[in-house]
Amino acid sequence: MFTIIDLNYEKCSSPFLSDELIKKMRETIEAGAKCLLFFNRRWSARTLICKDCGYQFLCDRCDLAMIVHSAPEKKLLCHHCAFETPVPHACPKCHGTNLLGVGFGIQKVEDDLRKLFPDTPIARIDSDKKRSEGIRLKEIQNASILLSTELGNTLTIDGIELVAFLLLESEMAVPEYDIEEKIYTNIAYNARKGSDIYIQTYIPSSDLIKHITEGNYRDFLVHTLAERKTFRYPPYGELVHLWVRDPSKERIRDIIYKLKNKLEILKTPDIELYFDREIFTKRNNEYGQKIVLKWLNLSPLLATIAKELFRNRWVSLERK
């Protein structure tokens, strides 16, 4: 059973939990069953929507959600290709001015859950490797509320009768061309197991919601392939992520600009190379930056530049 909760109108005692969902969770737990809640921790940044018509601001280049940034100046930024534009004052579809940035952090989600369900065992399922697998598994088995941060977690834990997506827009804000397919697959998987599915959203009229509730995978596939063809995503083009990691930001920039110069020398028409020189990750005292390469046929190009590119141990490739 699918229940779509429209956050534009639903009463909410918490910023991310509607009263309807809280009530259903309590009923499920009292019956001795488990609740599985999905929320993407990586993309707690806000995406922008129009509350009047449900329009979501997408990148013109990538068809992926634009993210609201407030510093150094307020703007919308695509985390996939680095395209940016000033935050608009009105919706381009209905011209309404009731715009809303939606998104919240995973820690606040967990804190509020513990306040609302103080006597209920809660476990977070994520890629945190600080705890041993044995301890993690015991926590999961004993918990009545499971908070999963990754769509890939198609769990086989017994007793899950309620599955909820706390904010569908947060999942859709992930800058991956196949994110809607991952969401659809995850929901279909849990629905086949007989779980009640609750989806909280500010855009209940979206095409994805329609395909999910109708359960028509063929229509979803036709719609998805048409979009991928327009933007030359696989299978109509090739997409590669190059990760450059180094203790020095300047060396990272140097590697990237050398790659850009090499592509210009090779005169590769229509190839798309995206990166944002201001967006860095940092792990183990190393900075990292993602470069996106998109073209109809990248394999010959990668073969041409491989020797020069990958002799640098700081560069790794991820084919999408």
PDB file of C-alpha atoms in Angstrom:
ATOM      1  CA  MET A   1       0.000   0.000   0.000  1.00  0.00           C
ATOM      2  CA  PHE A   2       1.290   3.448  -0.942  1.00  0.00           C
ATOM      3  CA  THR A   3       0.523   6.566   1.099  1.00  0.00           C
ATOM      4  CA  ILE A   4       1.692   9.914  -0.266  1.00  0.00           C
ATOM      5  CA  ILE A   5       1.936  12.592   2.434  1.00  0.00           C
ATOM      6  CA  ASP A   6       1.785  16.141   1.060  1.00  0.00           C
ATOM      7  CA  LEU A   7       3.987  18.199   3.387  1.00  0.00           C
ATOM      8  CA  ASN A   8       2.494  21.412   2.015  1.00  0.00           C
ATOM      9  CA  TYR A   9      -0.718  20.727   3.934  1.00  0.00           C
ATOM     10  CA  GLU A  10      -0.063  17.911   6.407  1.00  0.00           C
ATOM     11  CA  LYS A  11       0.204  18.826  10.088  1.00  0.00           C
ATOM     12  CA  CYS A  12       3.721  18.160  11.377  1.00  0.00           C
ATOM     13  CA  SER A  13       4.908  17.997  14.987  1.00  0.00           C
ATOM     14  CA  SER A  14       8.464  17.678  13.685  1.00  0.00           C
ATOM     15  CA  PRO A  15      10.183  19.368  10.707  1.00  0.00           C
ATOM     16  CA  PHE A  16      10.485  16.024   8.930  1.00  0.00           C
ATOM     17  CA  LEU A  17       7.850  13.732  10.493  1.00  0.00           C
ATOM     18  CA  SER A  18       4.180  14.326   9.751  1.00  0.00           C
ATOM     19  CA  ASP A  19       1.611  13.527  12.427  1.00  0.00           C
ATOM     20  CA  GLU A  20       0.130  10.893  10.110  1.00  0.00           C
ATOM     21  CA  LEU A  21       3.466   9.087   9.812  1.00  0.00           C
ATOM     22  CA  ILE A  22       4.182   9.352  13.551  1.00  0.00           C
ATOM     23  CA  LYS A  23       0.791   7.799  14.326  1.00  0.00           C
ATOM     24  CA  LYS A  24       1.363   4.933  11.881  1.00  0.00           C
ATOM     25  CA  MET A  25       4.859   4.314  13.262  1.00  0.00           C
ATOM     26  CA  ARG A  26       3.501   4.043  16.810  1.00  0.00           C
ATOM     27  CA  GLU A  27       0.831   1.590  15.685  1.00  0.00           C
ATOM     28  CA  THR A  28       3.449  -0.499  13.874  1.00  0.00           C
ATOM     29  CA  ILE A  29       5.814  -0.583  16.866  1.00  0.00           C
ATOM     30  CA  GLU A  30       3.005  -1.407  19.310  1.00  0.00           C
ATOM     31  CA  ALA A  31       2.119  -4.364  17.073  1.00  0.00           C
ATOM     32  CA  GLY A  32       5.677  -5.666  17.478  1.00  0.00           C
ATOM     33  CA  ALA A  33       6.875  -4.789  13.964  1.00  0.00           C
ATOM     34  CA  LYS A  34       9.710  -2.582  12.713  1.00  0.00           C
ATOM     35  CA  CYS A  35       9.821   0.731  10.832  1.00  0.00           C
ATOM     36  CA  LEU A  36      12.459   1.443   8.176  1.00  0.00           C
ATOM     37  CA  LEU A  37      13.027   5.135   7.433  1.00  0.00           C
ATOM     38  CA  PHE A  38      15.126   6.392   4.520  1.00  0.00           C
ATOM     39  CA  PHE A  39      16.934   9.700   4.554  1.00  0.00           C
ATOM     40  CA  ASN A  40      20.026  10.559   2.551  1.00  0.00           C
ATOM     41  CA  ARG A  41      22.618  11.931   4.941  1.00  0.00           C
ATOM     42  CA  ARG A  42      25.071  13.056   2.242  1.00  0.00           C
ATOM     43  CA  TRP A  43      22.752  15.620   0.713  1.00  0.00           C
ATOM     44  CA  SER A  44      21.260  17.503   3.642  1.00  0.00           C
ATOM     45  CA  ALA A  45      21.758  20.648   1.552  1.00  0.00           C
ATOM     46  CA  ARG A  46      18.589  22.360   0.419  1.00  0.00           C
ATOM     47  CA  THR A  47      16.986  21.982  -2.962  1.00  0.00           C
ATOM     48  CA  LEU A  48      14.545  24.676  -4.156  1.00  0.00           C
ATOM     49  CA  ILE A  49      10.887  24.065  -4.996  1.00  0.00           C
ATOM     50  CA  CYS A  50       7.784  26.146  -5.685  1.00  0.00           C
ATOM     51  CA  LYS A  51       5.081  25.450  -3.106  1.00  0.00           C
ATOM     52  CA  ASP A  52       2.368  26.826  -5.399  1.00  0.00           C
ATOM     53  CA  CYS A  53       2.801  24.436  -8.347  1.00  0.00           C
ATOM     54  CA  GLY A  54       5.394  21.882  -7.176  1.00  0.00           C
ATOM     55  CA  TYR A  55       8.081  22.953  -9.664  1.00  0.00           C
ATOM     56  CA  GLN A  56      11.588  21.806  -8.704  1.00  0.00           C
ATOM     57  CA  PHE A  57      14.559  23.842  -9.914  1.00  0.00           C
ATOM     58  CA  LEU A  58      16.753  21.606 -12.079  1.00  0.00           C
ATOM     59  CA  CYS A  59      20.026  22.192 -13.891  1.00  0.00           C
ATOM     60  CA  ASP A  60      19.525  23.112 -17.558  1.00  0.00           C
ATOM     61  CA  ARG A  61      22.608  21.091 -18.495  1.00  0.00           C
ATOM     62  CA  CYS A  62      22.063  17.959 -16.410  1.00  0.00           C
ATOM     63  CA  ASP A  63      18.366  17.775 -15.460  1.00  0.00           C
ATOM     64  CA  LEU A  64      19.486  17.257 -11.841  1.00  0.00           C
ATOM     65  CA  ALA A  65      18.404  19.209  -8.763  1.00  0.00           C
ATOM     66  CA  MET A  66      20.061  22.564  -8.115  1.00  0.00           C
ATOM     67  CA  ILE A  67      21.287  23.117  -4.551  1.00  0.00           C
ATOM     68  CA  VAL A  68      20.847  26.352  -2.581  1.00  0.00           C
ATOM     69  CA  HIS A  69      24.119  27.973  -1.455  1.00  0.00           C
ATOM     70  CA  SER A  70      24.192  31.043   0.773  1.00  0.00           C
ATOM     71  CA  ALA A  71      27.893  31.962   0.841  1.00  0.00           C
ATOM     72  CA  PRO A  72      29.754  33.853  -0.424  1.00  0.00           C
ATOM     73  CA  GLU A  73      26.627  34.894  -2.341  1.00  0.00           C
ATOM     74  CA  LYS A  74      23.195  33.335  -2.555  1.00  0.00           C
ATOM     75  CA  LYS A  75      22.932  31.118  -5.633  1.00  0.00           C
ATOM     76  CA  LEU A  76      21.712  27.814  -7.040  1.00  0.00           C
ATOM     77  CA  LEU A  77      24.547  25.407  -7.829  1.00  0.00           C
ATOM     78  CA  CYS A  78      24.560  22.074  -9.663  1.00  0.00           C
ATOM     79  CA  HIS A  79      26.846  19.673  -7.785  1.00  0.00           C
ATOM     80  CA  HIS A  80      27.222  17.576 -10.935  1.00  0.00           C
ATOM     81  CA  CYS A  81      28.475  20.093 -13.506  1.00  0.00           C
ATOM     82  CA  ALA A  82      29.067  23.234 -11.366  1.00  0.00           C
ATOM     83  CA  PHE A  83      26.578  25.349 -13.351  1.00  0.00           C
ATOM     84  CA  GLU A  84      25.320  28.184 -11.170  1.00  0.00           C
ATOM     85  CA  THR A  85      22.648  30.842 -11.333  1.00  0.00           C
ATOM     86  CA  PRO A  86      21.268  33.467  -8.903  1.00  0.00           C
ATOM     87  CA  VAL A  87      18.391  32.333  -6.714  1.00  0.00           C
ATOM     88  CA  PRO A  88      15.249  33.425  -8.593  1.00  0.00           C
ATOM     89  CA  HIS A  89      12.537  35.561  -7.056  1.00  0.00           C
ATOM     90  CA  ALA A  90       9.699  33.704  -8.791  1.00  0.00           C
ATOM     91  CA  CYS A  91       8.820  30.319 -10.245  1.00  0.00           C
ATOM     92  CA  PRO A  92       9.420  30.110 -14.032  1.00  0.00           C
ATOM     93  CA  LYS A  93       6.402  27.818 -14.410  1.00  0.00           C
ATOM     94  CA  CYS A  94       3.580  29.560 -12.504  1.00  0.00           C
ATOM     95  CA  HIS A  95       5.352  32.859 -11.661  1.00  0.00           C
ATOM     96  CA  GLY A  96       4.483  32.397  -8.001  1.00  0.00           C
ATOM     97  CA  THR A  97       6.858  33.692  -5.323  1.00  0.00           C
ATOM     98  CA  ASN A  98       6.199  31.034  -2.684  1.00  0.00           C
ATOM     99  CA  LEU A  99       9.602  29.332  -3.036  1.00  0.00           C
ATOM    100  CA  LEU A 100      10.959  26.950  -0.405  1.00  0.00           C
ATOM    101  CA  GLY A 101      14.387  25.459   0.222  1.00  0.00           C
ATOM    102  CA  VAL A 102      13.910  21.952   1.613  1.00  0.00           C
ATOM    103  CA  GLY A 103      16.485  19.793   3.360  1.00  0.00           C
ATOM    104  CA  PHE A 104      17.754  18.937   6.848  1.00  0.00           C
ATOM    105  CA  GLY A 105      20.638  17.052   8.458  1.00  0.00           C
ATOM    106  CA  ILE A 106      20.615  13.379   9.419  1.00  0.00           C
ATOM    107  CA  GLN A 107      21.691  14.046  13.018  1.00  0.00           C
ATOM    108  CA  LYS A 108      18.647  16.251  13.607  1.00  0.00           C
ATOM    109  CA  VAL A 109      16.463  13.479  12.186  1.00  0.00           C
ATOM    110  CA  GLU A 110      17.909  10.985  14.660  1.00  0.00           C
ATOM    111  CA  ASP A 111      17.687  13.413  17.606  1.00  0.00           C
ATOM    112  CA  ASP A 112      14.016  14.166  16.947  1.00  0.00           C
ATOM    113  CA  LEU A 113      13.210  10.471  16.563  1.00  0.00           C
ATOM    114  CA  ARG A 114      14.686   9.805  20.008  1.00  0.00           C
ATOM    115  CA  LYS A 115      12.581  12.625  21.488  1.00  0.00           C
ATOM    116  CA  LEU A 116       9.380  11.371  19.852  1.00  0.00           C
ATOM    117  CA  PHE A 117      10.093   7.706  20.658  1.00  0.00           C
ATOM    118  CA  PRO A 118      12.133   7.890  23.897  1.00  0.00           C
ATOM    119  CA  ASP A 119      11.615   4.260  24.914  1.00  0.00           C
ATOM    120  CA  THR A 120      12.035   2.754  21.436  1.00  0.00           C
ATOM    121  CA  PRO A 121      15.341   1.192  20.295  1.00  0.00           C
ATOM    122  CA  ILE A 122      16.634   3.102  17.240  1.00  0.00           C
ATOM    123  CA  ALA A 123      19.527   2.102  14.968  1.00  0.00           C
ATOM    124  CA  ARG A 124      21.159   3.965  12.120  1.00  0.00           C
ATOM    125  CA  ILE A 125      22.230   1.923   9.095  1.00  0.00           C
ATOM    126  CA  ASP A 126      25.016   3.556   7.117  1.00  0.00           C
ATOM    127  CA  SER A 127      28.576   3.070   5.920  1.00  0.00           C
ATOM    128  CA  ASP A 128      30.149   4.009   9.251  1.00  0.00           C
ATOM    129  CA  LYS A 129      32.905   1.458   9.837  1.00  0.00           C
ATOM    130  CA  LYS A 130      33.931   2.644  13.306  1.00  0.00           C
ATOM    131  CA  ARG A 131      31.824  -0.016  14.996  1.00  0.00           C
ATOM    132  CA  SER A 132      32.324  -3.730  14.491  1.00  0.00           C
ATOM    133  CA  GLU A 133      29.914  -5.583  12.227  1.00  0.00           C
ATOM    134  CA  GLY A 134      28.800  -7.742  15.169  1.00  0.00           C
ATOM    135  CA  ILE A 135      27.777  -4.742  17.266  1.00  0.00           C
ATOM    136  CA  ARG A 136      26.060  -3.109  14.295  1.00  0.00           C
ATOM    137  CA  LEU A 137      24.093  -6.262  13.473  1.00  0.00           C
ATOM    138  CA  LYS A 138      22.947  -6.672  17.084  1.00  0.00           C
ATOM    139  CA  GLU A 139      21.773  -3.040  17.205  1.00  0.00           C
ATOM    140  CA  ILE A 140      19.826  -3.489  13.972  1.00  0.00           C
ATOM    141  CA  GLN A 141      18.186  -6.723  15.078  1.00  0.00           C
ATOM    142  CA  ASN A 142      17.106  -5.230  18.415  1.00  0.00           C
ATOM    143  CA  ALA A 143      15.843  -1.926  17.001  1.00  0.00           C
ATOM    144  CA  SER A 144      12.210  -1.113  16.284  1.00  0.00           C
ATOM    145  CA  ILE A 145      13.101   1.959  14.195  1.00  0.00           C
ATOM    146  CA  LEU A 146      15.802   1.672  11.531  1.00  0.00           C
ATOM    147  CA  LEU A 147      17.145   4.890   9.994  1.00  0.00           C
ATOM    148  CA  SER A 148      18.914   4.099   6.722  1.00  0.00           C
ATOM    149  CA  THR A 149      21.069   6.679   4.987  1.00  0.00           C
ATOM    150  CA  GLU A 150      21.637   4.815   1.718  1.00  0.00           C
ATOM    151  CA  LEU A 151      19.133   3.756  -0.934  1.00  0.00           C
ATOM    152  CA  GLY A 152      21.263   0.711  -1.719  1.00  0.00           C
ATOM    153  CA  ASN A 153      20.359  -0.854   1.608  1.00  0.00           C
ATOM    154  CA  THR A 154      17.712  -3.338   0.453  1.00  0.00           C
ATOM    155  CA  LEU A 155      17.595  -5.040   3.813  1.00  0.00           C
ATOM    156  CA  THR A 156      16.509  -8.602   4.491  1.00  0.00           C
ATOM    157  CA  ILE A 157      15.642  -8.009   8.152  1.00  0.00           C
ATOM    158  CA  ASP A 158      12.494  -9.758   9.313  1.00  0.00           C
ATOM    159  CA  GLY A 159       9.589  -7.811  10.752  1.00  0.00           C
ATOM    160  CA  ILE A 160       9.745  -4.610   8.684  1.00  0.00           C
ATOM    161  CA  GLU A 161       6.132  -3.635   8.003  1.00  0.00           C
ATOM    162  CA  LEU A 162       6.471   0.114   7.437  1.00  0.00           C
ATOM    163  CA  VAL A 163       8.909   1.798   5.049  1.00  0.00           C
ATOM    164  CA  ALA A 164       8.991   5.601   4.855  1.00  0.00           C
ATOM    165  CA  PHE A 165      10.894   8.114   2.748  1.00  0.00           C
ATOM    166  CA  LEU A 166      11.154  11.155   5.007  1.00  0.00           C
ATOM    167  CA  LEU A 167      11.690  13.655   2.191  1.00  0.00           C
ATOM    168  CA  LEU A 168      11.649  12.443  -1.397  1.00  0.00           C
ATOM    169  CA  GLU A 169      13.192  15.704  -2.637  1.00  0.00           C
ATOM    170  CA  SER A 170      16.275  15.045  -0.514  1.00  0.00           C
ATOM    171  CA  GLU A 171      16.834  11.712  -2.265  1.00  0.00           C
ATOM    172  CA  MET A 172      16.263  13.323  -5.677  1.00  0.00           C
ATOM    173  CA  ALA A 173      18.825  16.039  -4.898  1.00  0.00           C
ATOM    174  CA  VAL A 174      21.667  13.512  -5.180  1.00  0.00           C
ATOM    175  CA  PRO A 175      23.652  14.506  -8.309  1.00  0.00           C
ATOM    176  CA  GLU A 176      23.444  11.150 -10.090  1.00  0.00           C
ATOM    177  CA  TYR A 177      21.723  10.691 -13.446  1.00  0.00           C
ATOM    178  CA  ASP A 178      20.109   7.398 -12.359  1.00  0.00           C
ATOM    179  CA  ILE A 179      18.853   8.533  -8.938  1.00  0.00           C
ATOM    180  CA  GLU A 180      15.161   8.255  -9.906  1.00  0.00           C
ATOM    181  CA  GLU A 181      15.735   4.674 -11.054  1.00  0.00           C
ATOM    182  CA  LYS A 182      17.382   3.853  -7.700  1.00  0.00           C
ATOM    183  CA  ILE A 183      14.445   5.358  -5.804  1.00  0.00           C
ATOM    184  CA  TYR A 184      11.892   3.504  -7.931  1.00  0.00           C
ATOM    185  CA  THR A 185      13.766   0.192  -7.546  1.00  0.00           C
ATOM    186  CA  ASN A 186      14.064   0.579  -3.782  1.00  0.00           C
ATOM    187  CA  ILE A 187      10.375   1.356  -3.341  1.00  0.00           C
ATOM    188  CA  ALA A 188       9.322  -1.497  -5.637  1.00  0.00           C
ATOM    189  CA  TYR A 189      11.570  -3.902  -3.694  1.00  0.00           C
ATOM    190  CA  ASN A 190      10.027  -2.986  -0.338  1.00  0.00           C
ATOM    191  CA  ALA A 191       6.493  -2.985  -1.763  1.00  0.00           C
ATOM    192  CA  ARG A 192       6.968  -6.542  -3.054  1.00  0.00           C
ATOM    193  CA  LYS A 193       7.898  -7.600   0.477  1.00  0.00           C
ATOM    194  CA  GLY A 194       4.457  -6.457   1.619  1.00  0.00           C
ATOM    195  CA  SER A 195       5.545  -3.364   3.553  1.00  0.00           C
ATOM    196  CA  ASP A 196       3.322  -0.294   3.783  1.00  0.00           C
ATOM    197  CA  ILE A 197       5.115   2.506   1.906  1.00  0.00           C
ATOM    198  CA  TYR A 198       4.889   6.121   3.109  1.00  0.00           C
ATOM    199  CA  ILE A 199       6.383   8.907   0.998  1.00  0.00           C
ATOM    200  CA  GLN A 200       6.632  12.444   2.376  1.00  0.00           C
ATOM    201  CA  THR A 201       7.023  15.097  -0.291  1.00  0.00           C
ATOM    202  CA  TYR A 202       6.392  18.710  -1.202  1.00  0.00           C
ATOM    203  CA  ILE A 203       5.813  17.686  -4.841  1.00  0.00           C
ATOM    204  CA  PRO A 204       3.081  15.003  -4.815  1.00  0.00           C
ATOM    205  CA  SER A 205       2.266  15.655  -8.484  1.00  0.00           C
ATOM    206  CA  SER A 206       5.759  14.770  -9.770  1.00  0.00           C
ATOM    207  CA  ASP A 207       6.190  12.236 -12.580  1.00  0.00           C
ATOM    208  CA  LEU A 208       8.182   9.967 -10.258  1.00  0.00           C
ATOM    209  CA  ILE A 209       5.343   9.834  -7.705  1.00  0.00           C
ATOM    210  CA  LYS A 210       2.888   9.049 -10.500  1.00  0.00           C
ATOM    211  CA  HIS A 211       5.009   6.165 -11.822  1.00  0.00           C
ATOM    212  CA  ILE A 212       5.541   4.792  -8.303  1.00  0.00           C
ATOM    213  CA  THR A 213       1.872   4.780  -7.289  1.00  0.00           C
ATOM    214  CA  GLU A 214       0.693   3.379 -10.624  1.00  0.00           C
ATOM    215  CA  GLY A 215       3.359   0.672 -10.527  1.00  0.00           C
ATOM    216  CA  ASN A 216       3.814   0.905 -14.291  1.00  0.00           C
ATOM    217  CA  TYR A 217       7.504   0.198 -14.820  1.00  0.00           C
ATOM    218  CA  ARG A 218       7.175   0.276 -18.606  1.00  0.00           C
ATOM    219  CA  ASP A 219       5.934   3.888 -18.595  1.00  0.00           C
ATOM    220  CA  PHE A 220       8.644   4.813 -16.101  1.00  0.00           C
ATOM    221  CA  LEU A 221      11.279   3.216 -18.342  1.00  0.00           C
ATOM    222  CA  VAL A 222      10.037   5.023 -21.471  1.00  0.00           C
ATOM    223  CA  HIS A 223      10.011   8.352 -19.609  1.00  0.00           C
ATOM    224  CA  THR A 224      13.482   7.769 -18.123  1.00  0.00           C
ATOM    225  CA  LEU A 225      15.099   6.709 -21.402  1.00  0.00           C
ATOM    226  CA  ALA A 226      13.662   9.748 -23.190  1.00  0.00           C
ATOM    227  CA  GLU A 227      15.263  12.047 -20.600  1.00  0.00           C
ATOM    228  CA  ARG A 228      18.591  10.225 -20.802  1.00  0.00           C
ATOM    229  CA  LYS A 229      18.614  10.512 -24.584  1.00  0.00           C
ATOM    230  CA  THR A 230      18.029  14.265 -24.362  1.00  0.00           C
ATOM    231  CA  PHE A 231      20.954  14.751 -21.978  1.00  0.00           C
ATOM    232  CA  ARG A 232      23.178  12.018 -23.501  1.00  0.00           C
ATOM    233  CA  TYR A 233      23.314   9.903 -20.376  1.00  0.00           C
ATOM    234  CA  PRO A 234      23.967   6.137 -20.623  1.00  0.00           C
ATOM    235  CA  PRO A 235      22.986   4.168 -22.668  1.00  0.00           C
ATOM    236  CA  TYR A 236      23.041   7.093 -25.177  1.00  0.00           C
ATOM    237  CA  GLY A 237      26.452   8.339 -24.107  1.00  0.00           C
ATOM    238  CA  GLU A 238      29.267   7.541 -21.715  1.00  0.00           C
ATOM    239  CA  LEU A 239      29.783   9.125 -18.316  1.00  0.00           C
ATOM    240  CA  VAL A 240      32.972   8.952 -16.270  1.00  0.00           C
ATOM    241  CA  HIS A 241      33.894  10.439 -12.907  1.00  0.00           C
ATOM    242  CA  LEU A 242      37.569  11.201 -12.360  1.00  0.00           C
ATOM    243  CA  TRP A 243      38.516  11.675  -8.722  1.00  0.00           C
ATOM    244  CA  VAL A 244      41.619  13.750  -8.042  1.00  0.00           C
ATOM    245  CA  ARG A 245      42.995  13.531  -4.491  1.00  0.00           C
ATOM    246  CA  ASP A 246      46.008  15.295  -3.058  1.00  0.00           C
ATOM    247  CA  PRO A 247      47.055  17.016   0.186  1.00  0.00           C
ATOM    248  CA  SER A 248      47.337  20.221  -1.857  1.00  0.00           C
ATOM    249  CA  LYS A 249      44.373  21.991  -3.469  1.00  0.00           C
ATOM    250  CA  GLU A 250      46.744  23.737  -5.851  1.00  0.00           C
ATOM    251  CA  ARG A 251      48.114  20.435  -7.183  1.00  0.00           C
ATOM    252  CA  ILE A 252      44.552  19.232  -7.720  1.00  0.00           C
ATOM    253  CA  ARG A 253      43.764  22.340  -9.754  1.00  0.00           C
ATOM    254  CA  ASP A 254      46.997  21.864 -11.716  1.00  0.00           C
ATOM    255  CA  ILE A 255      46.074  18.269 -12.639  1.00  0.00           C
ATOM    256  CA  ILE A 256      42.595  19.345 -13.745  1.00  0.00           C
ATOM    257  CA  TYR A 257      43.818  22.212 -15.915  1.00  0.00           C
ATOM    258  CA  LYS A 258      46.406  19.947 -17.549  1.00  0.00           C
ATOM    259  CA  LEU A 259      43.572  17.564 -18.416  1.00  0.00           C
ATOM    260  CA  LYS A 260      41.517  20.427 -19.885  1.00  0.00           C
ATOM    261  CA  ASN A 261      44.483  21.549 -21.984  1.00  0.00           C
ATOM    262  CA  LYS A 262      45.049  17.996 -23.224  1.00  0.00           C
ATOM    263  CA  LEU A 263      41.429  17.727 -24.356  1.00  0.00           C
ATOM    264  CA  GLU A 264      41.689  21.057 -26.152  1.00  0.00           C
ATOM    265  CA  ILE A 265      44.827  19.856 -27.973  1.00  0.00           C
ATOM    266  CA  LEU A 266      43.047  16.655 -29.026  1.00  0.00           C
ATOM    267  CA  LYS A 267      40.176  18.800 -30.361  1.00  0.00           C
ATOM    268  CA  THR A 268      37.422  16.502 -29.111  1.00  0.00           C
ATOM    269  CA  PRO A 269      34.135  18.088 -30.286  1.00  0.00           C
ATOM    270  CA  ASP A 270      31.128  18.191 -27.962  1.00  0.00           C
ATOM    271  CA  ILE A 271      32.903  16.548 -25.040  1.00  0.00           C
ATOM    272  CA  GLU A 272      31.595  17.855 -21.725  1.00  0.00           C
ATOM    273  CA  LEU A 273      33.958  18.365 -18.784  1.00  0.00           C
ATOM    274  CA  TYR A 274      32.530  19.688 -15.524  1.00  0.00           C
ATOM    275  CA  PHE A 275      34.004  20.506 -12.146  1.00  0.00           C
ATOM    276  CA  ASP A 276      33.657  23.198  -9.515  1.00  0.00           C
ATOM    277  CA  ARG A 277      36.974  24.575  -8.350  1.00  0.00           C
ATOM    278  CA  GLU A 278      35.416  25.589  -5.012  1.00  0.00           C
ATOM    279  CA  ILE A 279      33.929  22.209  -4.045  1.00  0.00           C
ATOM    280  CA  PHE A 280      36.399  19.945  -2.240  1.00  0.00           C
ATOM    281  CA  THR A 281      35.950  16.935  -0.009  1.00  0.00           C
ATOM    282  CA  LYS A 282      38.497  16.157   2.690  1.00  0.00           C
ATOM    283  CA  ARG A 283      39.382  12.730   4.075  1.00  0.00           C
ATOM    284  CA  ASN A 284      42.491  11.588   5.930  1.00  0.00           C
ATOM    285  CA  ASN A 285      44.167  14.969   5.375  1.00  0.00           C
ATOM    286  CA  GLU A 286      43.675  14.726   1.603  1.00  0.00           C
ATOM    287  CA  TYR A 287      41.496  17.001  -0.492  1.00  0.00           C
ATOM    288  CA  GLY A 288      39.403  15.531  -3.261  1.00  0.00           C
ATOM    289  CA  GLN A 289      37.614  16.901  -6.286  1.00  0.00           C
ATOM    290  CA  LYS A 290      35.344  15.232  -8.821  1.00  0.00           C
ATOM    291  CA  ILE A 291      35.611  15.804 -12.564  1.00  0.00           C
ATOM    292  CA  VAL A 292      32.715  14.727 -14.772  1.00  0.00           C
ATOM    293  CA  LEU A 293      33.432  13.678 -18.363  1.00  0.00           C
ATOM    294  CA  LYS A 294      30.492  13.059 -20.700  1.00  0.00           C
ATOM    295  CA  TRP A 295      30.651  12.144 -24.391  1.00  0.00           C
ATOM    296  CA  LEU A 296      29.105   9.768 -26.893  1.00  0.00           C
ATOM    297  CA  ASN A 297      32.149   7.460 -26.815  1.00  0.00           C
ATOM    298  CA  LEU A 298      34.742   8.064 -24.110  1.00  0.00           C
ATOM    299  CA  SER A 299      36.663   4.788 -24.366  1.00  0.00           C
ATOM    300  CA  PRO A 300      39.019   5.790 -27.252  1.00  0.00           C
ATOM    301  CA  LEU A 301      39.677   9.142 -25.593  1.00  0.00           C
ATOM    302  CA  LEU A 302      40.508   7.562 -22.231  1.00  0.00           C
ATOM    303  CA  ALA A 303      42.856   5.143 -23.969  1.00  0.00           C
ATOM    304  CA  THR A 304      44.650   8.105 -25.567  1.00  0.00           C
ATOM    305  CA  ILE A 305      45.181  10.033 -22.345  1.00  0.00           C
ATOM    306  CA  ALA A 306      45.418   7.094 -19.906  1.00  0.00           C
ATOM    307  CA  LYS A 307      49.213   6.903 -19.718  1.00  0.00           C
ATOM    308  CA  GLU A 308      49.585  10.569 -18.901  1.00  0.00           C
ATOM    309  CA  LEU A 309      46.533  10.749 -16.646  1.00  0.00           C
ATOM    310  CA  PHE A 310      46.913   7.643 -14.514  1.00  0.00           C
ATOM    311  CA  ARG A 311      50.637   7.751 -13.937  1.00  0.00           C
ATOM    312  CA  ASN A 312      49.639  10.224 -11.250  1.00  0.00           C
ATOM    313  CA  ARG A 313      48.684   8.125  -8.231  1.00  0.00           C
ATOM    314  CA  TRP A 314      46.249  10.788  -7.067  1.00  0.00           C
ATOM    315  CA  VAL A 315      43.839  10.174  -9.957  1.00  0.00           C
ATOM    316  CA  SER A 316      41.211   7.416 -10.018  1.00  0.00           C
ATOM    317  CA  LEU A 317      38.398   6.636 -12.452  1.00  0.00           C
ATOM    318  CA  GLU A 318      34.805   5.594 -11.841  1.00  0.00           C
ATOM    319  CA  ARG A 319      32.727   4.644 -14.876  1.00  0.00           C
ATOM    320  CA  LYS A 320      29.017   5.338 -14.363  1.00  0.00           C
TER     321      LYS A 320
END
